[in-house]
Amino acid sequence: MLTMENVDVAYGRTTVVHDVTLEVPPDGVAAVMGHNGAGKTTLLRAAVGLLPVKKGRILLDGEDVTALRPNQRVRRGLAYVPQGQQSFGQLTTAENLQVVADGRRKGLVDEALDLFPALKGLLGRRAGLLSGGQRQQLAIARALITEPRLLILDEPTEGIQPSVVAEIEATILDLTRRGGLSVLLVEQHVGFALDTAGSYVVLASGRVTARGSGGAGAAVDVRSAMAI
């Protein structure tokens, strides 16, 4: 689905991501882990096209999209949920969903609400008055209304209570099992990332310090790599 090959990303003359290679398989989840400042969000912004790649290339379904603008990548099936539970705070939950659904096939809002049923009782509430967990569910629901083939999530569990984290995890796993959706996940919550993702890379100072899959011992390996 998505392949990033030997990617360098820079801010001006300063390279902050160095020679990173990762792959998100079809109908699978890949995680990028690391502490603040490791280069995780920078890597995601390059995948989306918000930052240029200094070296390397990005492939989407085998097509080189390195030079494409973000809107062109979106048209090829990419959706991005940035860090921070972003929404239109003055609009209601229903309006936040509908503004994305307008012009698309009927039923998409109902499908999104079925994935996050907690939002059904909040449709008339302004998004700015929702809790952090509710706003995060709303942000993911909005992205899913675009019917992406690749969903990119930046720190979806940040500042969210454990029960909502569990709901988001269950939804991601359910969607990928159904087929037709892959997920690239940036996360500091090691347990959530390993429970959700089939493969992972760990970044420190913009470089890959570990990579692998889940299973026994993975959490120990990840935490050791993050301590470097």
JSON list of C-alpha atoms in Angstrom, two decimals:
[
{"chain": "A", "resi": 1, "resn": "MET", "atom": "CA", "xyz": [0.00, 0.00, 0.00]},
{"chain": "A", "resi": 2, "resn": "LEU", "atom": "CA", "xyz": [2.44, 2.71, 1.20]},
{"chain": "A", "resi": 3, "resn": "THR", "atom": "CA", "xyz": [6.21, 2.43, 0.95]},
{"chain": "A", "resi": 4, "resn": "MET", "atom": "CA", "xyz": [8.72, 5.03, 2.07]},
{"chain": "A", "resi": 5, "resn": "GLU", "atom": "CA", "xyz": [12.19, 4.24, 0.73]},
{"chain": "A", "resi": 6, "resn": "ASN", "atom": "CA", "xyz": [15.35, 5.72, 2.25]},
{"chain": "A", "resi": 7, "resn": "VAL", "atom": "CA", "xyz": [13.59, 8.98, 3.01]},
{"chain": "A", "resi": 8, "resn": "ASP", "atom": "CA", "xyz": [15.33, 12.11, 4.27]},
{"chain": "A", "resi": 9, "resn": "VAL", "atom": "CA", "xyz": [13.20, 15.09, 5.33]},
{"chain": "A", "resi": 10, "resn": "ALA", "atom": "CA", "xyz": [14.57, 18.52, 6.20]},
{"chain": "A", "resi": 11, "resn": "TYR", "atom": "CA", "xyz": [13.47, 21.86, 7.56]},
{"chain": "A", "resi": 12, "resn": "GLY", "atom": "CA", "xyz": [15.55, 24.23, 5.49]},
{"chain": "A", "resi": 13, "resn": "ARG", "atom": "CA", "xyz": [19.14, 23.00, 5.65]},
{"chain": "A", "resi": 14, "resn": "THR", "atom": "CA", "xyz": [18.56, 20.87, 8.74]},
{"chain": "A", "resi": 15, "resn": "THR", "atom": "CA", "xyz": [17.77, 17.23, 8.05]},
{"chain": "A", "resi": 16, "resn": "VAL", "atom": "CA", "xyz": [15.54, 15.81, 10.79]},
{"chain": "A", "resi": 17, "resn": "VAL", "atom": "CA", "xyz": [14.59, 12.44, 9.27]},
{"chain": "A", "resi": 18, "resn": "HIS", "atom": "CA", "xyz": [17.47, 10.31, 8.02]},
{"chain": "A", "resi": 19, "resn": "ASP", "atom": "CA", "xyz": [17.26, 7.38, 5.58]},
{"chain": "A", "resi": 20, "resn": "VAL", "atom": "CA", "xyz": [13.96, 5.97, 6.88]},
{"chain": "A", "resi": 21, "resn": "THR", "atom": "CA", "xyz": [12.37, 3.01, 5.15]},
{"chain": "A", "resi": 22, "resn": "LEU", "atom": "CA", "xyz": [9.00, 1.62, 6.15]},
{"chain": "A", "resi": 23, "resn": "GLU", "atom": "CA", "xyz": [6.09, -0.20, 4.56]},
{"chain": "A", "resi": 24, "resn": "VAL", "atom": "CA", "xyz": [2.37, -0.24, 5.31]},
{"chain": "A", "resi": 25, "resn": "PRO", "atom": "CA", "xyz": [0.88, -3.45, 3.88]},
{"chain": "A", "resi": 26, "resn": "PRO", "atom": "CA", "xyz": [-2.54, -3.67, 2.23]},
{"chain": "A", "resi": 27, "resn": "ASP", "atom": "CA", "xyz": [-5.27, -4.06, 4.87]},
{"chain": "A", "resi": 28, "resn": "GLY", "atom": "CA", "xyz": [-2.66, -3.80, 7.62]},
{"chain": "A", "resi": 29, "resn": "VAL", "atom": "CA", "xyz": [-1.42, -1.43, 10.30]},
{"chain": "A", "resi": 30, "resn": "ALA", "atom": "CA", "xyz": [2.14, -0.15, 10.70]},
{"chain": "A", "resi": 31, "resn": "ALA", "atom": "CA", "xyz": [3.28, 1.94, 13.66]},
{"chain": "A", "resi": 32, "resn": "VAL", "atom": "CA", "xyz": [6.00, 4.54, 14.05]},
{"chain": "A", "resi": 33, "resn": "MET", "atom": "CA", "xyz": [7.07, 4.96, 17.68]},
{"chain": "A", "resi": 34, "resn": "GLY", "atom": "CA", "xyz": [9.50, 7.19, 19.52]},
{"chain": "A", "resi": 35, "resn": "HIS", "atom": "CA", "xyz": [9.72, 10.02, 22.02]},
{"chain": "A", "resi": 36, "resn": "ASN", "atom": "CA", "xyz": [8.84, 13.66, 21.34]},
{"chain": "A", "resi": 37, "resn": "GLY", "atom": "CA", "xyz": [11.30, 15.14, 18.87]},
{"chain": "A", "resi": 38, "resn": "ALA", "atom": "CA", "xyz": [12.15, 11.77, 17.32]},
{"chain": "A", "resi": 39, "resn": "GLY", "atom": "CA", "xyz": [10.90, 12.86, 13.88]},
{"chain": "A", "resi": 40, "resn": "LYS", "atom": "CA", "xyz": [7.62, 10.93, 13.85]},
{"chain": "A", "resi": 41, "resn": "THR", "atom": "CA", "xyz": [5.28, 13.76, 12.87]},
{"chain": "A", "resi": 42, "resn": "THR", "atom": "CA", "xyz": [7.81, 15.06, 10.35]},
{"chain": "A", "resi": 43, "resn": "LEU", "atom": "CA", "xyz": [7.80, 11.65, 8.68]},
{"chain": "A", "resi": 44, "resn": "LEU", "atom": "CA", "xyz": [3.99, 11.63, 8.53]},
{"chain": "A", "resi": 45, "resn": "ARG", "atom": "CA", "xyz": [3.87, 15.13, 7.09]},
{"chain": "A", "resi": 46, "resn": "ALA", "atom": "CA", "xyz": [6.21, 13.96, 4.34]},
{"chain": "A", "resi": 47, "resn": "ALA", "atom": "CA", "xyz": [3.98, 10.96, 3.65]},
{"chain": "A", "resi": 48, "resn": "VAL", "atom": "CA", "xyz": [0.99, 13.29, 3.29]},
{"chain": "A", "resi": 49, "resn": "GLY", "atom": "CA", "xyz": [2.94, 15.73, 1.10]},
{"chain": "A", "resi": 50, "resn": "LEU", "atom": "CA", "xyz": [2.95, 18.63, 3.57]},
{"chain": "A", "resi": 51, "resn": "LEU", "atom": "CA", "xyz": [6.75, 18.50, 3.67]},
{"chain": "A", "resi": 52, "resn": "PRO", "atom": "CA", "xyz": [9.02, 17.77, 0.70]},
{"chain": "A", "resi": 53, "resn": "VAL", "atom": "CA", "xyz": [11.30, 14.76, 0.66]},
{"chain": "A", "resi": 54, "resn": "LYS", "atom": "CA", "xyz": [14.97, 15.70, 0.44]},
{"chain": "A", "resi": 55, "resn": "LYS", "atom": "CA", "xyz": [16.03, 12.19, -0.56]},
{"chain": "A", "resi": 56, "resn": "GLY", "atom": "CA", "xyz": [14.29, 8.90, -1.27]},
{"chain": "A", "resi": 57, "resn": "ARG", "atom": "CA", "xyz": [10.80, 8.29, -2.57]},
{"chain": "A", "resi": 58, "resn": "ILE", "atom": "CA", "xyz": [7.24, 7.55, -1.50]},
{"chain": "A", "resi": 59, "resn": "LEU", "atom": "CA", "xyz": [5.11, 4.95, -3.26]},
{"chain": "A", "resi": 60, "resn": "LEU", "atom": "CA", "xyz": [1.35, 4.53, -2.99]},
{"chain": "A", "resi": 61, "resn": "ASP", "atom": "CA", "xyz": [0.16, 1.24, -4.47]},
{"chain": "A", "resi": 62, "resn": "GLY", "atom": "CA", "xyz": [3.42, 1.08, -6.39]},
{"chain": "A", "resi": 63, "resn": "GLU", "atom": "CA", "xyz": [3.00, 4.57, -7.88]},
{"chain": "A", "resi": 64, "resn": "ASP", "atom": "CA", "xyz": [5.68, 7.14, -7.11]},
{"chain": "A", "resi": 65, "resn": "VAL", "atom": "CA", "xyz": [3.82, 10.02, -5.43]},
{"chain": "A", "resi": 66, "resn": "THR", "atom": "CA", "xyz": [6.90, 11.80, -4.05]},
{"chain": "A", "resi": 67, "resn": "ALA", "atom": "CA", "xyz": [6.31, 14.92, -6.15]},
{"chain": "A", "resi": 68, "resn": "LEU", "atom": "CA", "xyz": [2.52, 15.02, -5.76]},
{"chain": "A", "resi": 69, "resn": "ARG", "atom": "CA", "xyz": [0.75, 17.71, -3.74]},
{"chain": "A", "resi": 70, "resn": "PRO", "atom": "CA", "xyz": [-1.34, 16.74, -0.69]},
{"chain": "A", "resi": 71, "resn": "ASN", "atom": "CA", "xyz": [-4.68, 17.13, -2.52]},
{"chain": "A", "resi": 72, "resn": "GLN", "atom": "CA", "xyz": [-3.43, 14.81, -5.27]},
{"chain": "A", "resi": 73, "resn": "ARG", "atom": "CA", "xyz": [-2.51, 12.19, -2.69]},
{"chain": "A", "resi": 74, "resn": "VAL", "atom": "CA", "xyz": [-5.92, 12.58, -1.05]},
{"chain": "A", "resi": 75, "resn": "ARG", "atom": "CA", "xyz": [-7.58, 11.87, -4.40]},
{"chain": "A", "resi": 76, "resn": "ARG", "atom": "CA", "xyz": [-5.58, 8.64, -4.52]},
{"chain": "A", "resi": 77, "resn": "GLY", "atom": "CA", "xyz": [-7.13, 7.51, -1.24]},
{"chain": "A", "resi": 78, "resn": "LEU", "atom": "CA", "xyz": [-5.07, 9.03, 1.57]},
{"chain": "A", "resi": 79, "resn": "ALA", "atom": "CA", "xyz": [-6.63, 10.57, 4.71]},
{"chain": "A", "resi": 80, "resn": "TYR", "atom": "CA", "xyz": [-4.70, 12.28, 7.51]},
{"chain": "A", "resi": 81, "resn": "VAL", "atom": "CA", "xyz": [-5.79, 12.87, 11.11]},
{"chain": "A", "resi": 82, "resn": "PRO", "atom": "CA", "xyz": [-3.24, 15.25, 12.67]},
{"chain": "A", "resi": 83, "resn": "GLN", "atom": "CA", "xyz": [-2.29, 15.36, 16.31]},
{"chain": "A", "resi": 84, "resn": "GLY", "atom": "CA", "xyz": [-4.57, 17.29, 18.65]},
{"chain": "A", "resi": 85, "resn": "GLN", "atom": "CA", "xyz": [-8.19, 16.10, 18.13]},
{"chain": "A", "resi": 86, "resn": "GLN", "atom": "CA", "xyz": [-8.79, 18.76, 15.48]},
{"chain": "A", "resi": 87, "resn": "SER", "atom": "CA", "xyz": [-12.34, 19.79, 14.53]},
{"chain": "A", "resi": 88, "resn": "PHE", "atom": "CA", "xyz": [-14.40, 22.85, 13.65]},
{"chain": "A", "resi": 89, "resn": "GLY", "atom": "CA", "xyz": [-15.09, 23.95, 17.20]},
{"chain": "A", "resi": 90, "resn": "GLN", "atom": "CA", "xyz": [-18.00, 26.28, 16.45]},
{"chain": "A", "resi": 91, "resn": "LEU", "atom": "CA", "xyz": [-19.83, 23.66, 14.38]},
{"chain": "A", "resi": 92, "resn": "THR", "atom": "CA", "xyz": [-21.88, 20.87, 15.90]},
{"chain": "A", "resi": 93, "resn": "THR", "atom": "CA", "xyz": [-20.80, 17.26, 15.72]},
{"chain": "A", "resi": 94, "resn": "ALA", "atom": "CA", "xyz": [-23.37, 16.67, 12.97]},
{"chain": "A", "resi": 95, "resn": "GLU", "atom": "CA", "xyz": [-22.14, 19.68, 10.99]},
{"chain": "A", "resi": 96, "resn": "ASN", "atom": "CA", "xyz": [-18.51, 18.55, 11.31]},
{"chain": "A", "resi": 97, "resn": "LEU", "atom": "CA", "xyz": [-19.47, 15.23, 9.75]},
{"chain": "A", "resi": 98, "resn": "GLN", "atom": "CA", "xyz": [-21.77, 16.66, 7.10]},
{"chain": "A", "resi": 99, "resn": "VAL", "atom": "CA", "xyz": [-19.27, 19.20, 5.83]},
{"chain": "A", "resi": 100, "resn": "VAL", "atom": "CA", "xyz": [-17.05, 16.28, 4.79]},
{"chain": "A", "resi": 101, "resn": "ALA", "atom": "CA", "xyz": [-19.94, 14.13, 3.53]},
{"chain": "A", "resi": 102, "resn": "ASP", "atom": "CA", "xyz": [-21.42, 16.77, 1.20]},
{"chain": "A", "resi": 103, "resn": "GLY", "atom": "CA", "xyz": [-21.05, 15.65, -2.41]},
{"chain": "A", "resi": 104, "resn": "ARG", "atom": "CA", "xyz": [-20.30, 12.05, -1.48]},
{"chain": "A", "resi": 105, "resn": "ARG", "atom": "CA", "xyz": [-22.54, 8.99, -1.57]},
{"chain": "A", "resi": 106, "resn": "LYS", "atom": "CA", "xyz": [-25.42, 8.79, 0.87]},
{"chain": "A", "resi": 107, "resn": "GLY", "atom": "CA", "xyz": [-25.08, 6.89, 4.12]},
{"chain": "A", "resi": 108, "resn": "LEU", "atom": "CA", "xyz": [-21.47, 7.76, 4.93]},
{"chain": "A", "resi": 109, "resn": "VAL", "atom": "CA", "xyz": [-22.35, 9.77, 8.04]},
{"chain": "A", "resi": 110, "resn": "ASP", "atom": "CA", "xyz": [-24.47, 6.91, 9.38]},
{"chain": "A", "resi": 111, "resn": "GLU", "atom": "CA", "xyz": [-21.65, 4.46, 8.70]},
{"chain": "A", "resi": 112, "resn": "ALA", "atom": "CA", "xyz": [-19.19, 6.66, 10.58]},
{"chain": "A", "resi": 113, "resn": "LEU", "atom": "CA", "xyz": [-21.58, 6.95, 13.52]},
{"chain": "A", "resi": 114, "resn": "ASP", "atom": "CA", "xyz": [-21.97, 3.18, 13.62]},
{"chain": "A", "resi": 115, "resn": "LEU", "atom": "CA", "xyz": [-18.20, 2.96, 14.11]},
{"chain": "A", "resi": 116, "resn": "PHE", "atom": "CA", "xyz": [-18.28, 5.54, 16.92]},
{"chain": "A", "resi": 117, "resn": "PRO", "atom": "CA", "xyz": [-21.74, 5.19, 18.50]},
{"chain": "A", "resi": 118, "resn": "ALA", "atom": "CA", "xyz": [-20.82, 7.52, 21.37]},
{"chain": "A", "resi": 119, "resn": "LEU", "atom": "CA", "xyz": [-21.12, 10.40, 18.89]},
{"chain": "A", "resi": 120, "resn": "LYS", "atom": "CA", "xyz": [-24.80, 9.68, 18.16]},
{"chain": "A", "resi": 121, "resn": "GLY", "atom": "CA", "xyz": [-25.90, 11.37, 21.36]},
{"chain": "A", "resi": 122, "resn": "LEU", "atom": "CA", "xyz": [-23.68, 14.38, 20.68]},
{"chain": "A", "resi": 123, "resn": "LEU", "atom": "CA", "xyz": [-24.81, 15.39, 17.21]},
{"chain": "A", "resi": 124, "resn": "GLY", "atom": "CA", "xyz": [-26.27, 18.71, 18.37]},
{"chain": "A", "resi": 125, "resn": "ARG", "atom": "CA", "xyz": [-23.33, 19.66, 20.59]},
{"chain": "A", "resi": 126, "resn": "ARG", "atom": "CA", "xyz": [-20.65, 22.03, 19.36]},
{"chain": "A", "resi": 127, "resn": "ALA", "atom": "CA", "xyz": [-17.37, 20.20, 18.75]},
{"chain": "A", "resi": 128, "resn": "GLY", "atom": "CA", "xyz": [-15.50, 22.68, 20.91]},
{"chain": "A", "resi": 129, "resn": "LEU", "atom": "CA", "xyz": [-17.47, 21.47, 23.93]},
{"chain": "A", "resi": 130, "resn": "LEU", "atom": "CA", "xyz": [-16.66, 17.79, 23.43]},
{"chain": "A", "resi": 131, "resn": "SER", "atom": "CA", "xyz": [-14.11, 15.95, 25.55]},
{"chain": "A", "resi": 132, "resn": "GLY", "atom": "CA", "xyz": [-10.71, 15.14, 24.08]},
{"chain": "A", "resi": 133, "resn": "GLY", "atom": "CA", "xyz": [-11.72, 11.54, 23.45]},
{"chain": "A", "resi": 134, "resn": "GLN", "atom": "CA", "xyz": [-14.96, 12.56, 21.76]},
{"chain": "A", "resi": 135, "resn": "ARG", "atom": "CA", "xyz": [-13.13, 15.05, 19.54]},
{"chain": "A", "resi": 136, "resn": "GLN", "atom": "CA", "xyz": [-10.64, 12.36, 18.56]},
{"chain": "A", "resi": 137, "resn": "GLN", "atom": "CA", "xyz": [-13.42, 9.98, 17.61]},
{"chain": "A", "resi": 138, "resn": "LEU", "atom": "CA", "xyz": [-15.02, 12.79, 15.61]},
{"chain": "A", "resi": 139, "resn": "ALA", "atom": "CA", "xyz": [-11.75, 13.53, 13.82]},
{"chain": "A", "resi": 140, "resn": "ILE", "atom": "CA", "xyz": [-11.29, 9.89, 12.83]},
{"chain": "A", "resi": 141, "resn": "ALA", "atom": "CA", "xyz": [-14.95, 9.59, 11.80]},
{"chain": "A", "resi": 142, "resn": "ARG", "atom": "CA", "xyz": [-14.58, 12.64, 9.54]},
{"chain": "A", "resi": 143, "resn": "ALA", "atom": "CA", "xyz": [-11.51, 11.13, 7.89]},
{"chain": "A", "resi": 144, "resn": "LEU", "atom": "CA", "xyz": [-13.30, 7.82, 7.31]},
{"chain": "A", "resi": 145, "resn": "ILE", "atom": "CA", "xyz": [-16.19, 9.57, 5.57]},
{"chain": "A", "resi": 146, "resn": "THR", "atom": "CA", "xyz": [-13.76, 10.26, 2.71]},
{"chain": "A", "resi": 147, "resn": "GLU", "atom": "CA", "xyz": [-13.53, 6.46, 2.22]},
{"chain": "A", "resi": 148, "resn": "PRO", "atom": "CA", "xyz": [-9.71, 6.35, 2.27]},
{"chain": "A", "resi": 149, "resn": "ARG", "atom": "CA", "xyz": [-7.59, 3.38, 1.38]},
{"chain": "A", "resi": 150, "resn": "LEU", "atom": "CA", "xyz": [-4.81, 4.65, 3.67]},
{"chain": "A", "resi": 151, "resn": "LEU", "atom": "CA", "xyz": [-5.57, 6.33, 7.01]},
{"chain": "A", "resi": 152, "resn": "ILE", "atom": "CA", "xyz": [-2.69, 8.19, 8.67]},
{"chain": "A", "resi": 153, "resn": "LEU", "atom": "CA", "xyz": [-3.12, 8.87, 12.40]},
{"chain": "A", "resi": 154, "resn": "ASP", "atom": "CA", "xyz": [-0.78, 11.08, 14.44]},
{"chain": "A", "resi": 155, "resn": "GLU", "atom": "CA", "xyz": [-0.87, 10.29, 18.19]},
{"chain": "A", "resi": 156, "resn": "PRO", "atom": "CA", "xyz": [-4.55, 9.25, 18.31]},
{"chain": "A", "resi": 157, "resn": "THR", "atom": "CA", "xyz": [-4.39, 8.29, 22.01]},
{"chain": "A", "resi": 158, "resn": "GLU", "atom": "CA", "xyz": [-2.76, 11.49, 23.32]},
{"chain": "A", "resi": 159, "resn": "GLY", "atom": "CA", "xyz": [-4.62, 12.83, 26.36]},
{"chain": "A", "resi": 160, "resn": "ILE", "atom": "CA", "xyz": [-7.47, 10.32, 26.03]},
{"chain": "A", "resi": 161, "resn": "GLN", "atom": "CA", "xyz": [-8.93, 8.14, 28.75]},
{"chain": "A", "resi": 162, "resn": "PRO", "atom": "CA", "xyz": [-8.23, 4.39, 28.53]},
{"chain": "A", "resi": 163, "resn": "SER", "atom": "CA", "xyz": [-11.81, 3.38, 27.69]},
{"chain": "A", "resi": 164, "resn": "VAL", "atom": "CA", "xyz": [-11.81, 5.59, 24.59]},
{"chain": "A", "resi": 165, "resn": "VAL", "atom": "CA", "xyz": [-8.35, 4.33, 23.61]},
{"chain": "A", "resi": 166, "resn": "ALA", "atom": "CA", "xyz": [-9.78, 0.81, 23.68]},
{"chain": "A", "resi": 167, "resn": "GLU", "atom": "CA", "xyz": [-12.70, 1.87, 21.47]},
{"chain": "A", "resi": 168, "resn": "ILE", "atom": "CA", "xyz": [-10.38, 3.46, 18.90]},
{"chain": "A", "resi": 169, "resn": "GLU", "atom": "CA", "xyz": [-8.17, 0.36, 18.89]},
{"chain": "A", "resi": 170, "resn": "ALA", "atom": "CA", "xyz": [-11.17, -1.92, 18.33]},
{"chain": "A", "resi": 171, "resn": "THR", "atom": "CA", "xyz": [-12.42, 0.27, 15.48]},
{"chain": "A", "resi": 172, "resn": "ILE", "atom": "CA", "xyz": [-9.05, 0.31, 13.70]},
{"chain": "A", "resi": 173, "resn": "LEU", "atom": "CA", "xyz": [-8.71, -3.46, 13.97]},
{"chain": "A", "resi": 174, "resn": "ASP", "atom": "CA", "xyz": [-12.27, -4.00, 12.77]},
{"chain": "A", "resi": 175, "resn": "LEU", "atom": "CA", "xyz": [-11.81, -1.76, 9.73]},
{"chain": "A", "resi": 176, "resn": "THR", "atom": "CA", "xyz": [-8.57, -3.38, 8.62]},
{"chain": "A", "resi": 177, "resn": "ARG", "atom": "CA", "xyz": [-10.03, -6.87, 9.06]},
{"chain": "A", "resi": 178, "resn": "ARG", "atom": "CA", "xyz": [-12.90, -5.93, 6.75]},
{"chain": "A", "resi": 179, "resn": "GLY", "atom": "CA", "xyz": [-10.37, -5.13, 4.05]},
{"chain": "A", "resi": 180, "resn": "GLY", "atom": "CA", "xyz": [-9.83, -2.08, 1.87]},
{"chain": "A", "resi": 181, "resn": "LEU", "atom": "CA", "xyz": [-8.09, 0.05, 4.50]},
{"chain": "A", "resi": 182, "resn": "SER", "atom": "CA", "xyz": [-4.50, 0.34, 5.66]},
{"chain": "A", "resi": 183, "resn": "VAL", "atom": "CA", "xyz": [-3.33, 2.43, 8.60]},
{"chain": "A", "resi": 184, "resn": "LEU", "atom": "CA", "xyz": [-0.07, 4.24, 9.36]},
{"chain": "A", "resi": 185, "resn": "LEU", "atom": "CA", "xyz": [0.00, 5.10, 13.02]},
{"chain": "A", "resi": 186, "resn": "VAL", "atom": "CA", "xyz": [2.35, 7.38, 14.97]},
{"chain": "A", "resi": 187, "resn": "GLU", "atom": "CA", "xyz": [2.17, 6.62, 18.66]},
{"chain": "A", "resi": 188, "resn": "GLN", "atom": "CA", "xyz": [4.06, 6.92, 21.96]},
{"chain": "A", "resi": 189, "resn": "HIS", "atom": "CA", "xyz": [1.67, 4.54, 23.74]},
{"chain": "A", "resi": 190, "resn": "VAL", "atom": "CA", "xyz": [3.65, 1.32, 23.21]},
{"chain": "A", "resi": 191, "resn": "GLY", "atom": "CA", "xyz": [0.90, -1.05, 24.32]},
{"chain": "A", "resi": 192, "resn": "PHE", "atom": "CA", "xyz": [-1.68, 0.50, 21.99]},
{"chain": "A", "resi": 193, "resn": "ALA", "atom": "CA", "xyz": [0.72, 0.53, 19.05]},
{"chain": "A", "resi": 194, "resn": "LEU", "atom": "CA", "xyz": [1.80, -3.09, 19.45]},
{"chain": "A", "resi": 195, "resn": "ASP", "atom": "CA", "xyz": [-1.76, -4.30, 20.02]},
{"chain": "A", "resi": 196, "resn": "THR", "atom": "CA", "xyz": [-2.91, -2.54, 16.86]},
{"chain": "A", "resi": 197, "resn": "ALA", "atom": "CA", "xyz": [-0.01, -2.77, 14.41]},
{"chain": "A", "resi": 198, "resn": "GLY", "atom": "CA", "xyz": [1.39, -5.79, 12.63]},
{"chain": "A", "resi": 199, "resn": "SER", "atom": "CA", "xyz": [4.77, -4.10, 12.18]},
{"chain": "A", "resi": 200, "resn": "TYR", "atom": "CA", "xyz": [6.62, -1.16, 13.67]},
{"chain": "A", "resi": 201, "resn": "VAL", "atom": "CA", "xyz": [9.66, 1.06, 13.43]},
{"chain": "A", "resi": 202, "resn": "VAL", "atom": "CA", "xyz": [11.16, 3.06, 16.30]},
{"chain": "A", "resi": 203, "resn": "LEU", "atom": "CA", "xyz": [12.70, 6.46, 15.62]},
{"chain": "A", "resi": 204, "resn": "ALA", "atom": "CA", "xyz": [15.26, 8.32, 17.70]},
{"chain": "A", "resi": 205, "resn": "SER", "atom": "CA", "xyz": [16.77, 11.58, 16.46]},
{"chain": "A", "resi": 206, "resn": "GLY", "atom": "CA", "xyz": [15.18, 10.94, 13.08]},
{"chain": "A", "resi": 207, "resn": "ARG", "atom": "CA", "xyz": [16.78, 7.53, 12.55]},
{"chain": "A", "resi": 208, "resn": "VAL", "atom": "CA", "xyz": [15.35, 4.03, 12.76]},
{"chain": "A", "resi": 209, "resn": "THR", "atom": "CA", "xyz": [16.73, 2.34, 15.88]},
{"chain": "A", "resi": 210, "resn": "ALA", "atom": "CA", "xyz": [14.55, -0.77, 15.75]},
{"chain": "A", "resi": 211, "resn": "ARG", "atom": "CA", "xyz": [11.96, -2.45, 13.59]},
{"chain": "A", "resi": 212, "resn": "GLY", "atom": "CA", "xyz": [9.92, -5.61, 13.91]},
{"chain": "A", "resi": 213, "resn": "SER", "atom": "CA", "xyz": [6.48, -7.11, 14.43]},
{"chain": "A", "resi": 214, "resn": "GLY", "atom": "CA", "xyz": [4.37, -7.78, 17.51]},
{"chain": "A", "resi": 215, "resn": "GLY", "atom": "CA", "xyz": [4.60, -10.84, 19.67]},
{"chain": "A", "resi": 216, "resn": "ALA", "atom": "CA", "xyz": [6.44, -11.90, 22.78]},
{"chain": "A", "resi": 217, "resn": "GLY", "atom": "CA", "xyz": [9.25, -9.57, 23.73]},
{"chain": "A", "resi": 218, "resn": "ALA", "atom": "CA", "xyz": [8.27, -6.81, 21.30]},
{"chain": "A", "resi": 219, "resn": "ALA", "atom": "CA", "xyz": [7.43, -4.31, 24.04]},
{"chain": "A", "resi": 220, "resn": "VAL", "atom": "CA", "xyz": [10.79, -4.88, 25.71]},
{"chain": "A", "resi": 221, "resn": "ASP", "atom": "CA", "xyz": [12.58, -4.37, 22.39]},
{"chain": "A", "resi": 222, "resn": "VAL", "atom": "CA", "xyz": [10.64, -1.20, 21.65]},
{"chain": "A", "resi": 223, "resn": "ARG", "atom": "CA", "xyz": [11.23, 0.35, 25.06]},
{"chain": "A", "resi": 224, "resn": "SER", "atom": "CA", "xyz": [14.93, -0.50, 24.83]},
{"chain": "A", "resi": 225, "resn": "ALA", "atom": "CA", "xyz": [15.14, 1.19, 21.42]},
{"chain": "A", "resi": 226, "resn": "MET", "atom": "CA", "xyz": [13.28, 4.25, 22.70]},
{"chain": "A", "resi": 227, "resn": "ALA", "atom": "CA", "xyz": [15.75, 4.55, 25.56]},
{"chain": "A", "resi": 228, "resn": "ILE", "atom": "CA", "xyz": [18.66, 5.01, 23.16]}
]
